[in-house]
XYZ file of C-alpha atoms in Angstrom:
625
model
C 93.057 136.924 10.691
C 95.369 139.789 11.641
C 98.912 139.628 10.265
C 101.824 141.943 11.073
C 104.395 142.119 8.273
C 107.751 143.802 8.747
C 110.014 144.676 5.785
C 113.653 145.591 6.257
C 115.639 148.217 4.408
C 116.825 145.908 1.612
C 113.274 144.688 1.027
C 112.099 148.270 0.309
C 115.397 149.544 -1.063
C 114.079 150.716 -4.462
C 110.886 151.691 -6.258
C 110.762 148.218 -7.815
C 111.082 146.560 -4.424
C 108.391 148.815 -2.950
C 106.037 147.788 -5.749
C 106.839 144.115 -5.199
C 106.061 144.459 -1.484
C 102.772 146.185 -2.322
C 101.809 143.251 -4.566
C 102.598 140.753 -1.800
C 100.579 142.749 0.732
C 97.576 143.051 -1.579
C 97.626 139.274 -2.087
C 97.691 138.775 1.684
C 94.644 141.039 2.075
C 92.817 139.200 -0.708
C 93.295 135.996 1.297
C 90.854 137.471 3.823
C 93.410 138.986 6.207
C 93.838 142.337 7.898
C 97.409 143.612 7.572
C 99.598 146.012 9.523
C 102.933 146.789 7.839
C 106.038 147.878 9.705
C 108.714 149.312 7.428
C 112.365 150.253 7.815
C 114.148 153.087 6.010
C 114.984 152.387 2.372
C 118.321 150.699 1.694
C 121.229 152.611 3.224
C 119.169 155.682 4.139
C 120.001 155.453 7.840
C 123.726 155.219 7.085
C 123.448 158.225 4.757
C 121.730 160.236 7.483
C 124.434 159.276 9.960
C 127.028 160.465 7.439
C 125.294 163.826 7.124
C 125.260 164.251 10.894
C 128.995 163.549 11.114
C 129.664 166.131 8.411
C 127.895 168.732 10.548
C 128.884 167.798 14.098
C 131.428 165.571 15.816
C 129.162 165.217 18.845
C 125.502 165.768 17.912
C 122.894 165.620 20.670
C 120.965 162.368 21.049
C 117.680 164.225 20.709
C 118.561 165.753 17.355
C 119.897 162.412 16.109
C 116.520 160.823 16.847
C 114.793 163.690 15.059
C 117.050 163.120 12.041
C 117.064 159.324 11.868
C 113.306 158.993 12.281
C 112.798 160.711 8.917
C 114.094 157.692 6.965
C 111.116 155.505 7.859
C 108.674 158.294 7.032
C 109.852 158.238 3.406
C 109.329 154.463 3.222
C 105.842 154.388 4.715
C 104.573 157.215 2.504
C 105.879 155.625 -0.703
C 104.614 152.161 0.217
C 101.154 153.561 1.006
C 101.136 155.232 -2.394
C 102.131 151.945 -4.048
C 99.257 150.133 -2.356
C 96.790 152.839 -3.306
C 97.921 152.560 -6.928
C 96.884 148.888 -6.788
C 93.450 149.862 -5.501
C 94.194 148.779 -1.940
C 93.230 151.381 0.721
C 96.262 152.194 2.848
C 97.436 154.882 5.261
C 100.893 155.668 6.614
C 101.405 156.489 10.289
C 104.512 157.414 12.272
C 105.348 155.820 15.587
C 104.022 158.894 17.347
C 100.748 158.787 15.419
C 100.033 155.214 16.495
C 101.107 156.130 20.050
C 104.081 153.849 20.533
C 105.037 155.250 23.943
C 108.672 154.825 25.021
C 110.986 155.930 27.775
C 113.194 158.971 27.156
C 116.454 157.145 26.336
C 117.217 158.701 22.948
C 118.827 156.271 20.530
C 117.980 153.183 22.598
C 114.449 153.748 23.865
C 112.348 150.889 25.199
C 108.615 150.602 24.562
C 106.392 151.238 27.560
C 103.013 150.717 25.897
C 101.125 150.993 22.619
C 97.668 152.555 22.199
C 96.229 150.568 19.242
C 92.872 152.369 18.927
C 93.789 154.343 15.807
C 95.236 151.284 14.064
C 92.164 149.254 14.953
C 89.898 151.975 13.539
C 91.536 151.755 10.106
C 91.694 147.958 10.172
C 87.946 147.839 10.765
C 87.555 149.805 7.514
C 89.660 147.310 5.547
C 92.609 149.710 5.314
C 96.213 148.511 5.407
C 98.070 150.455 8.086
C 101.713 151.185 7.216
C 103.668 152.015 10.389
C 107.125 153.552 10.616
C 109.340 151.100 12.466
C 112.237 151.952 14.768
C 110.525 154.963 16.380
C 108.142 156.095 19.078
C 107.476 159.022 21.375
C 107.730 159.875 25.041
C 104.593 160.453 27.090
C 103.450 163.763 28.553
C 102.514 167.129 27.108
C 105.947 167.886 25.634
C 106.463 164.585 23.849
C 109.739 163.841 22.135
C 110.469 161.611 19.155
C 112.608 158.616 20.126
C 114.266 155.734 18.285
C 114.705 152.157 19.494
C 118.238 151.557 18.195
C 119.529 149.797 15.091
C 117.291 146.887 14.166
C 114.438 148.583 15.996
C 111.848 147.867 13.300
C 111.830 144.216 14.418
C 110.980 145.449 17.909
C 108.195 147.696 16.606
C 106.621 144.850 14.634
C 106.564 142.272 17.425
C 105.424 144.861 19.984
C 102.500 145.762 17.702
C 101.777 142.046 17.391
C 101.559 141.798 21.177
C 99.423 144.935 21.560
C 97.009 143.966 18.773
C 96.987 140.240 19.688
C 97.929 139.436 16.092
C 97.529 135.918 14.758
C 100.942 136.053 13.077
C 103.972 138.317 12.828
C 106.072 137.850 9.672
C 109.573 139.337 9.506
C 110.575 139.716 5.848
C 114.259 140.120 5.122
C 116.828 139.362 2.414
C 117.580 135.797 3.559
C 115.160 132.837 3.474
C 115.062 132.395 7.253
C 117.305 131.467 10.169
C 120.434 129.504 9.287
C 122.480 127.104 11.356
C 125.323 129.608 11.036
C 126.375 132.591 8.938
C 126.231 131.417 5.276
C 128.762 134.078 4.318
C 131.343 132.241 6.439
C 130.123 128.652 6.100
C 128.612 127.920 2.645
C 127.157 124.645 3.983
C 124.920 126.516 6.415
C 121.411 125.047 6.474
C 118.020 126.657 6.766
C 116.260 125.819 10.054
C 112.524 125.067 9.703
C 111.722 125.892 13.338
C 113.527 127.062 16.445
C 112.439 127.939 19.975
C 112.499 131.483 21.303
C 115.105 130.463 23.876
C 117.432 129.145 21.178
C 116.793 132.194 18.993
C 117.557 134.531 21.885
C 120.875 132.796 22.418
C 121.754 132.959 18.709
C 120.679 136.600 18.446
C 122.659 137.621 21.525
C 125.704 135.784 20.158
C 125.697 137.760 16.914
C 123.148 136.148 14.568
C 121.589 139.397 13.401
C 118.567 138.125 11.498
C 116.360 139.124 14.434
C 116.847 141.704 17.162
C 117.081 140.010 20.605
C 114.562 142.478 22.053
C 112.019 141.442 19.413
C 112.488 137.775 20.326
C 112.160 138.715 23.993
C 108.753 140.339 23.379
C 107.588 137.369 21.306
C 108.560 135.030 24.125
C 106.927 137.120 26.846
C 103.619 137.575 25.020
C 103.446 134.405 22.907
C 103.506 136.249 19.567
C 103.611 133.719 16.665
C 106.713 134.650 14.675
C 108.049 133.642 11.250
C 111.169 134.882 9.433
C 110.812 134.783 5.647
C 112.473 136.131 2.524
C 110.873 139.032 0.684
C 112.463 137.653 -2.521
C 110.564 134.339 -2.726
C 107.704 132.344 -1.238
C 109.769 129.882 0.798
C 108.129 128.996 4.142
C 110.961 130.489 6.194
C 111.710 129.703 9.835
C 109.041 129.402 12.502
C 110.054 130.685 15.944
C 108.181 128.812 18.663
C 107.026 130.791 21.686
C 106.121 129.193 25.015
C 102.504 129.094 26.074
C 101.707 132.736 26.892
C 101.110 133.680 30.507
C 98.851 136.563 31.585
C 100.981 139.685 31.371
C 100.153 143.373 31.371
C 100.863 145.396 28.242
C 101.882 148.271 30.501
C 105.651 148.455 30.669
C 105.797 146.289 27.557
C 109.608 146.289 27.364
C 110.255 147.317 30.952
C 108.977 144.158 32.602
C 111.062 142.509 35.279
C 114.274 141.118 33.877
C 113.947 138.102 36.176
C 110.755 136.056 36.226
C 111.846 132.904 38.010
C 114.302 131.186 40.325
C 115.429 127.624 39.616
C 117.049 125.222 42.019
C 118.644 121.879 41.197
C 120.196 119.761 43.930
C 121.733 116.290 43.934
C 124.884 117.408 42.147
C 128.592 116.711 42.422
C 131.271 119.248 41.567
C 134.464 117.959 39.960
C 137.509 120.182 39.491
C 140.939 119.384 38.087
C 143.972 121.610 38.089
C 147.778 121.627 38.042
C 147.696 119.467 34.910
C 149.599 120.336 31.778
C 147.364 121.926 29.139
C 146.983 119.712 26.076
C 144.974 119.728 22.883
C 141.903 117.518 23.093
C 141.578 117.492 26.899
C 137.936 118.656 26.842
C 137.089 116.261 23.996
C 138.603 113.313 25.860
C 136.864 114.248 29.080
C 133.410 114.447 27.518
C 133.995 111.279 25.553
C 134.596 109.466 28.847
C 131.543 111.165 30.400
C 129.366 110.041 27.490
C 130.622 106.457 27.779
C 129.858 106.459 31.486
C 126.330 107.799 30.829
C 126.790 110.757 33.176
C 125.018 114.061 32.670
C 126.995 117.291 32.972
C 124.990 120.298 34.082
C 127.634 123.027 33.912
C 131.237 123.184 32.747
C 133.873 125.886 32.875
C 137.514 126.074 31.860
C 139.467 128.991 33.220
C 142.174 131.136 31.723
C 145.669 129.646 31.470
C 148.179 129.923 34.273
C 151.565 128.211 34.625
C 151.009 126.058 31.515
C 147.797 124.646 32.968
C 144.084 125.338 33.047
C 141.376 124.548 35.539
C 138.468 122.422 34.363
C 135.427 122.237 36.614
C 132.001 120.756 36.075
C 128.912 119.634 37.920
C 127.653 116.113 37.325
C 124.124 114.878 37.887
C 122.600 111.525 37.004
C 118.992 112.379 36.164
C 118.153 108.706 35.672
C 118.868 107.581 39.246
C 116.401 105.359 41.002
C 114.708 107.243 43.831
C 116.191 104.882 46.398
C 119.698 105.368 45.069
C 121.867 108.262 46.205
C 124.105 110.196 43.878
C 127.055 109.585 46.189
C 126.688 105.840 45.669
C 126.279 106.067 41.902
C 128.946 108.694 41.272
C 131.720 108.030 43.728
C 134.776 110.176 44.217
C 137.104 107.400 43.055
C 134.980 106.860 39.953
C 135.137 110.533 39.006
C 138.862 110.751 39.619
C 139.356 107.696 37.446
C 137.213 109.278 34.744
C 139.257 112.499 34.786
C 142.630 110.723 34.665
C 141.411 108.342 31.975
C 140.383 111.290 29.826
C 143.654 113.130 30.359
C 146.226 110.358 30.561
C 144.649 107.147 29.350
C 143.975 105.936 32.896
C 147.413 106.662 34.383
C 149.672 109.627 34.810
C 153.400 110.001 35.363
C 154.594 110.582 38.887
C 156.585 113.596 37.709
C 153.364 115.368 36.781
C 151.291 116.866 39.553
C 147.629 116.127 38.995
C 144.934 117.199 41.426
C 141.306 116.193 41.095
C 138.827 117.516 43.626
C 135.358 116.014 44.051
C 132.746 117.758 46.192
C 129.468 116.042 46.987
C 126.326 117.820 48.218
C 126.347 120.682 45.718
C 123.466 122.569 44.116
C 122.846 125.083 41.353
C 120.647 128.107 41.883
C 119.691 130.240 38.894
C 117.677 133.312 38.031
C 115.842 133.092 34.724
C 114.536 135.798 32.435
C 114.805 137.080 28.893
C 117.481 139.409 27.637
C 119.364 139.467 30.961
C 122.841 139.802 29.504
C 121.823 143.008 27.759
C 120.743 144.550 31.080
C 123.769 145.550 33.154
C 123.208 145.124 36.868
C 121.146 141.922 36.901
C 124.152 139.656 37.509
C 125.595 142.101 40.062
C 122.290 142.123 41.955
C 122.246 138.334 42.069
C 125.816 138.145 43.338
C 125.283 140.860 45.974
C 122.064 139.175 47.149
C 123.880 135.882 47.671
C 126.759 137.668 49.409
C 124.403 139.411 51.833
C 122.865 136.025 52.594
C 126.320 134.638 53.379
C 126.322 132.300 50.365
C 129.673 131.738 48.682
C 129.643 131.222 44.891
C 131.836 128.375 43.645
C 131.058 128.474 39.908
C 129.228 130.903 37.622
C 127.603 130.320 34.235
C 125.775 132.957 32.213
C 123.543 132.984 29.157
C 120.972 135.307 27.623
C 118.252 133.492 29.576
C 119.850 132.422 32.818
C 122.561 133.192 35.352
C 123.537 130.096 37.312
C 125.682 129.772 40.418
C 127.032 126.586 41.963
C 126.739 126.647 45.748
C 126.848 124.262 48.679
C 123.510 122.453 48.991
C 123.400 123.183 52.728
C 122.698 126.863 52.018
C 120.387 126.436 49.009
C 117.219 127.270 50.977
C 118.811 130.475 52.207
C 119.957 131.357 48.676
C 116.546 130.732 47.114
C 114.739 132.766 49.791
C 117.111 135.705 49.335
C 116.840 135.681 45.529
C 113.039 135.404 45.583
C 112.853 138.408 47.892
C 115.369 140.474 45.913
C 113.706 139.859 42.538
C 110.118 139.756 43.854
C 109.502 136.129 42.899
C 106.813 134.003 44.538
C 108.805 131.284 46.275
C 105.987 128.802 45.794
C 106.739 128.653 42.059
C 110.463 127.903 42.371
C 111.150 124.990 40.037
C 113.869 122.885 38.551
C 114.649 123.283 34.827
C 111.510 122.767 32.734
C 110.592 122.853 29.053
C 107.814 125.355 28.355
C 107.601 124.917 24.613
C 104.950 123.019 22.743
C 106.059 121.410 19.488
C 105.087 118.263 17.644
C 108.636 117.353 16.696
C 111.507 116.318 18.944
C 114.096 119.105 19.109
C 117.483 118.516 17.506
C 120.272 118.587 20.094
C 121.906 121.482 18.238
C 120.268 124.191 16.153
C 123.113 126.557 15.324
C 126.689 127.739 15.729
C 127.949 131.317 15.945
C 131.316 133.063 16.068
C 131.774 136.489 17.632
C 134.987 138.250 16.589
C 134.199 141.477 18.423
C 134.754 140.517 22.038
C 137.540 141.072 24.528
C 138.570 139.050 27.563
C 139.364 140.750 30.869
C 141.078 138.814 33.651
C 141.334 139.931 37.271
C 144.068 138.102 39.156
C 143.905 137.098 42.802
C 140.426 138.222 43.846
C 139.750 137.319 47.468
C 137.701 134.111 47.613
C 134.895 135.256 49.876
C 131.231 136.285 49.551
C 130.708 139.695 47.947
C 133.733 139.930 45.680
C 131.868 139.068 42.456
C 129.133 141.499 43.465
C 131.647 144.333 43.799
C 133.333 143.554 40.478
C 130.189 143.281 38.387
C 128.380 146.002 40.306
C 131.143 148.413 39.290
C 130.738 147.395 35.642
C 126.966 147.845 35.876
C 127.502 151.411 37.087
C 129.335 152.038 33.812
C 126.460 150.419 31.847
C 128.784 147.656 30.603
C 127.163 144.345 29.665
C 129.178 141.224 30.500
C 128.883 137.952 28.609
C 130.931 134.919 29.728
C 132.027 134.822 33.372
C 134.660 132.346 34.584
C 135.790 131.949 38.182
C 138.883 129.759 38.464
C 138.813 126.749 40.782
C 142.475 127.002 41.765
C 142.931 128.765 45.087
C 145.980 130.934 45.785
C 147.018 132.224 49.173
C 148.441 135.709 49.380
C 149.428 136.761 52.900
C 147.304 133.918 54.170
C 144.162 135.077 52.327
C 142.652 132.648 49.775
C 142.054 134.115 46.326
C 141.049 133.077 42.820
C 141.017 134.580 39.339
C 137.907 135.939 37.614
C 137.713 136.342 33.836
C 134.882 137.611 31.676
C 134.184 138.794 28.154
C 132.718 142.102 27.005
C 132.258 143.806 23.670
C 135.561 145.143 22.339
C 134.067 148.619 22.350
C 133.609 148.359 26.137
C 136.986 146.805 26.942
C 138.846 150.023 27.742
C 136.026 151.427 29.872
C 135.734 148.121 31.755
C 139.473 147.994 32.391
C 139.542 151.575 33.681
C 136.574 150.946 35.966
C 138.174 147.849 37.467
C 141.541 149.504 37.950
C 139.756 152.162 39.980
C 138.142 149.376 42.030
C 141.300 147.285 42.436
C 142.659 149.139 45.463
C 139.449 148.808 47.456
C 139.051 145.050 46.859
C 142.756 144.250 47.043
C 143.025 142.225 43.840
C 146.033 141.617 41.602
C 146.724 142.809 38.070
C 144.034 143.331 35.422
C 144.745 141.886 31.974
C 142.943 142.740 28.726
C 143.038 140.587 25.584
C 141.230 141.929 22.511
C 142.560 139.225 20.151
C 139.965 136.585 20.936
C 136.991 134.944 19.260
C 134.023 133.281 20.942
C 132.629 130.176 19.230
C 129.288 128.919 20.523
C 126.985 125.983 19.961
C 123.274 126.498 20.717
C 120.558 123.884 21.155
C 117.775 123.118 23.573
C 118.368 119.373 23.166
C 121.978 119.295 24.386
C 121.005 118.734 28.024
C 121.641 115.111 28.916
C 123.629 114.396 25.749
C 127.337 114.695 26.623
C 128.218 112.967 23.348
C 127.078 116.073 21.451
C 129.370 118.253 23.553
C 132.222 115.804 23.030
C 131.791 116.192 19.249
C 132.040 119.966 19.649
C 135.372 119.715 21.446
C 136.656 116.959 19.159
C 135.992 119.141 16.091
C 138.226 121.856 17.573
C 140.923 119.395 18.613
C 141.113 117.879 15.125
C 141.861 121.337 13.745
C 144.589 121.871 16.372
C 142.639 124.773 17.890
C 143.525 125.551 21.498
C 140.604 126.379 23.792
C 141.357 129.251 26.148
C 138.109 129.321 28.138
C 134.848 127.340 28.292
C 131.454 128.069 29.795
C 128.128 126.307 29.377
C 124.417 126.591 30.142
C 121.257 124.580 29.447
C 121.109 125.772 25.844
C 124.631 126.922 24.990
C 128.295 126.051 25.200
C 130.888 128.710 24.363
C 134.654 128.561 23.873
C 137.166 131.372 23.649
C 139.898 130.793 21.062
C 142.472 132.977 19.365
C 140.813 135.541 17.113
C 142.801 134.395 14.077
C 141.285 130.912 14.500
C 137.683 132.044 14.993
C 136.407 131.430 11.459
C 138.309 128.140 11.209
C 136.756 127.058 14.517
C 133.245 127.934 13.357
C 133.635 125.861 10.184
C 134.960 122.913 12.192
C 132.229 123.062 14.819
C 129.444 123.451 12.265
C 130.689 120.475 10.267
C 131.171 118.311 13.338
C 128.078 119.173 15.366
C 125.137 120.373 13.224
C 122.785 117.603 12.092
C 121.296 117.786 8.592
C 117.693 119.010 8.595
C 115.734 116.522 6.491
C 112.893 117.268 4.080
C 113.685 120.979 3.956
C 115.669 123.262 1.627
C 119.210 122.649 2.817
C 121.186 125.702 1.752
C 120.892 128.922 -0.180
C 121.343 126.964 -3.410
C 118.223 126.833 -5.536
C 116.463 129.641 -3.696
C 115.725 132.911 -5.475
C 117.653 135.431 -3.432
C 119.395 138.739 -4.080
C 122.864 138.785 -5.563
C 124.545 139.432 -2.220
C 123.427 137.536 0.826
C 123.374 139.174 4.232
C 123.070 137.301 7.499
C 121.628 140.435 9.068
C 117.988 141.192 8.431
């Protein structure tokens, strides 16, 4: 059995820790296993090296930074090899270049193109433990350059080696016992999760749960690498990350595979939008409570930014349990949906002095592109939007996640949309499917696996964007040119008319560090697309609930909103996907919101260590591996 073990900086942060790791590795070998180790730099070595560079230069070249930072891992691998040899276990240390981890030439954020495992395999056949420097590789060609994969890159190295060597198991050892339902530093009641799917882990990782690098999870998902996150401080079983059944895939272009691997289409949907209603606490909770009582299934939901003391709420409804002979229009009538909305907002009636508009559109569909790590690749969303625009398809709603970008369109043009997307992303149209579950697990998934708060995002709102095909493509294409990744995207349902031209508002979130660059880019674009003002809000927090079992369970979503309402927390924006629902709230209420949501929505995992209590862990716990 071949096992890849990766140890983070804390796990090898001292001579004593290095010796402890060597003992664990020797025991693994004695259990009749071959072992490849991937090791990070010791403790705070990388931070110390960064400090030295800043003392020398205010703007060092990316090449020299890679040359400098790659030295940290070389210290670790040499010392750990020595520790193993002292125990009588043959071991050899190798740099990323020596094991031929070939990357592109993007210094500081390189992606792995391929790995030549011949040298590693040679030593494994001799019973030697191979200790590989994580976080680094080299470019191809005669004049190769040393590259680094970015912070957290040792996770990427380990899982990529697991894929290249077809390892039986890849163990990620860190300073926490596994994946938690939320950050235990913020919520002491956070629970250890025994198993989680790659899709759920990708969502959590992209939302800020830093135990695993999203790119490492992406590789595990693509190549079916068995993955476990464990503590290097004890023998607890950790968290198993379930990959889908692996599909044949070339190891060439290991991290440069197509960002999009499928197109999904789901018809038989109804779009419901409400606007011009006064914004109130608990609106979303009341709405989903009514939806749950009526046994309706919500596919997507968005709530736009506030305007004139009101917010748009729009959702698509589908009844997956309909008899084949029954039409959705008959089961979910317009009057029924309007009654549901007003019941949620006003207890079944509303005052004549209040203007309430509820719009119901039958014959809608959702079309989505699916992939792994799409949000971290600027340009994917823009390409989807431009493809639909060129096909003459107008987008009515947008929902984004790490795994999927979904657009609500009129069902009459769904064939045209699917054909255009398949051609643009080189997808075989014969394999276009509705949402499916690819994962194989013996246990039924919990509706919710975790909650995350991100306090480092900003919201950008573009007022009065012309409501016509191509506008979203221009907006997000401009951001892609600046290499800015966008997270949540909200397109308001309320239509304005300026000089007779219909328009709507578009809002989205980006990392705070990208907010100024995004604002400048859009201001430069504003004149050409004829939009209104551009607003930037950096005082926000994004609270998200993740779970592959939420689909078809509106009661779970209702609990999420109810938990926020009980704490008097105002929701500014909402977006949802198959595996995630996210809300934007005031930044000062972010931690409070996370505690409320975790308490109100996360089920207790039975027959498993519940919290950090009772587990032998280091004095200070870190959520980041």
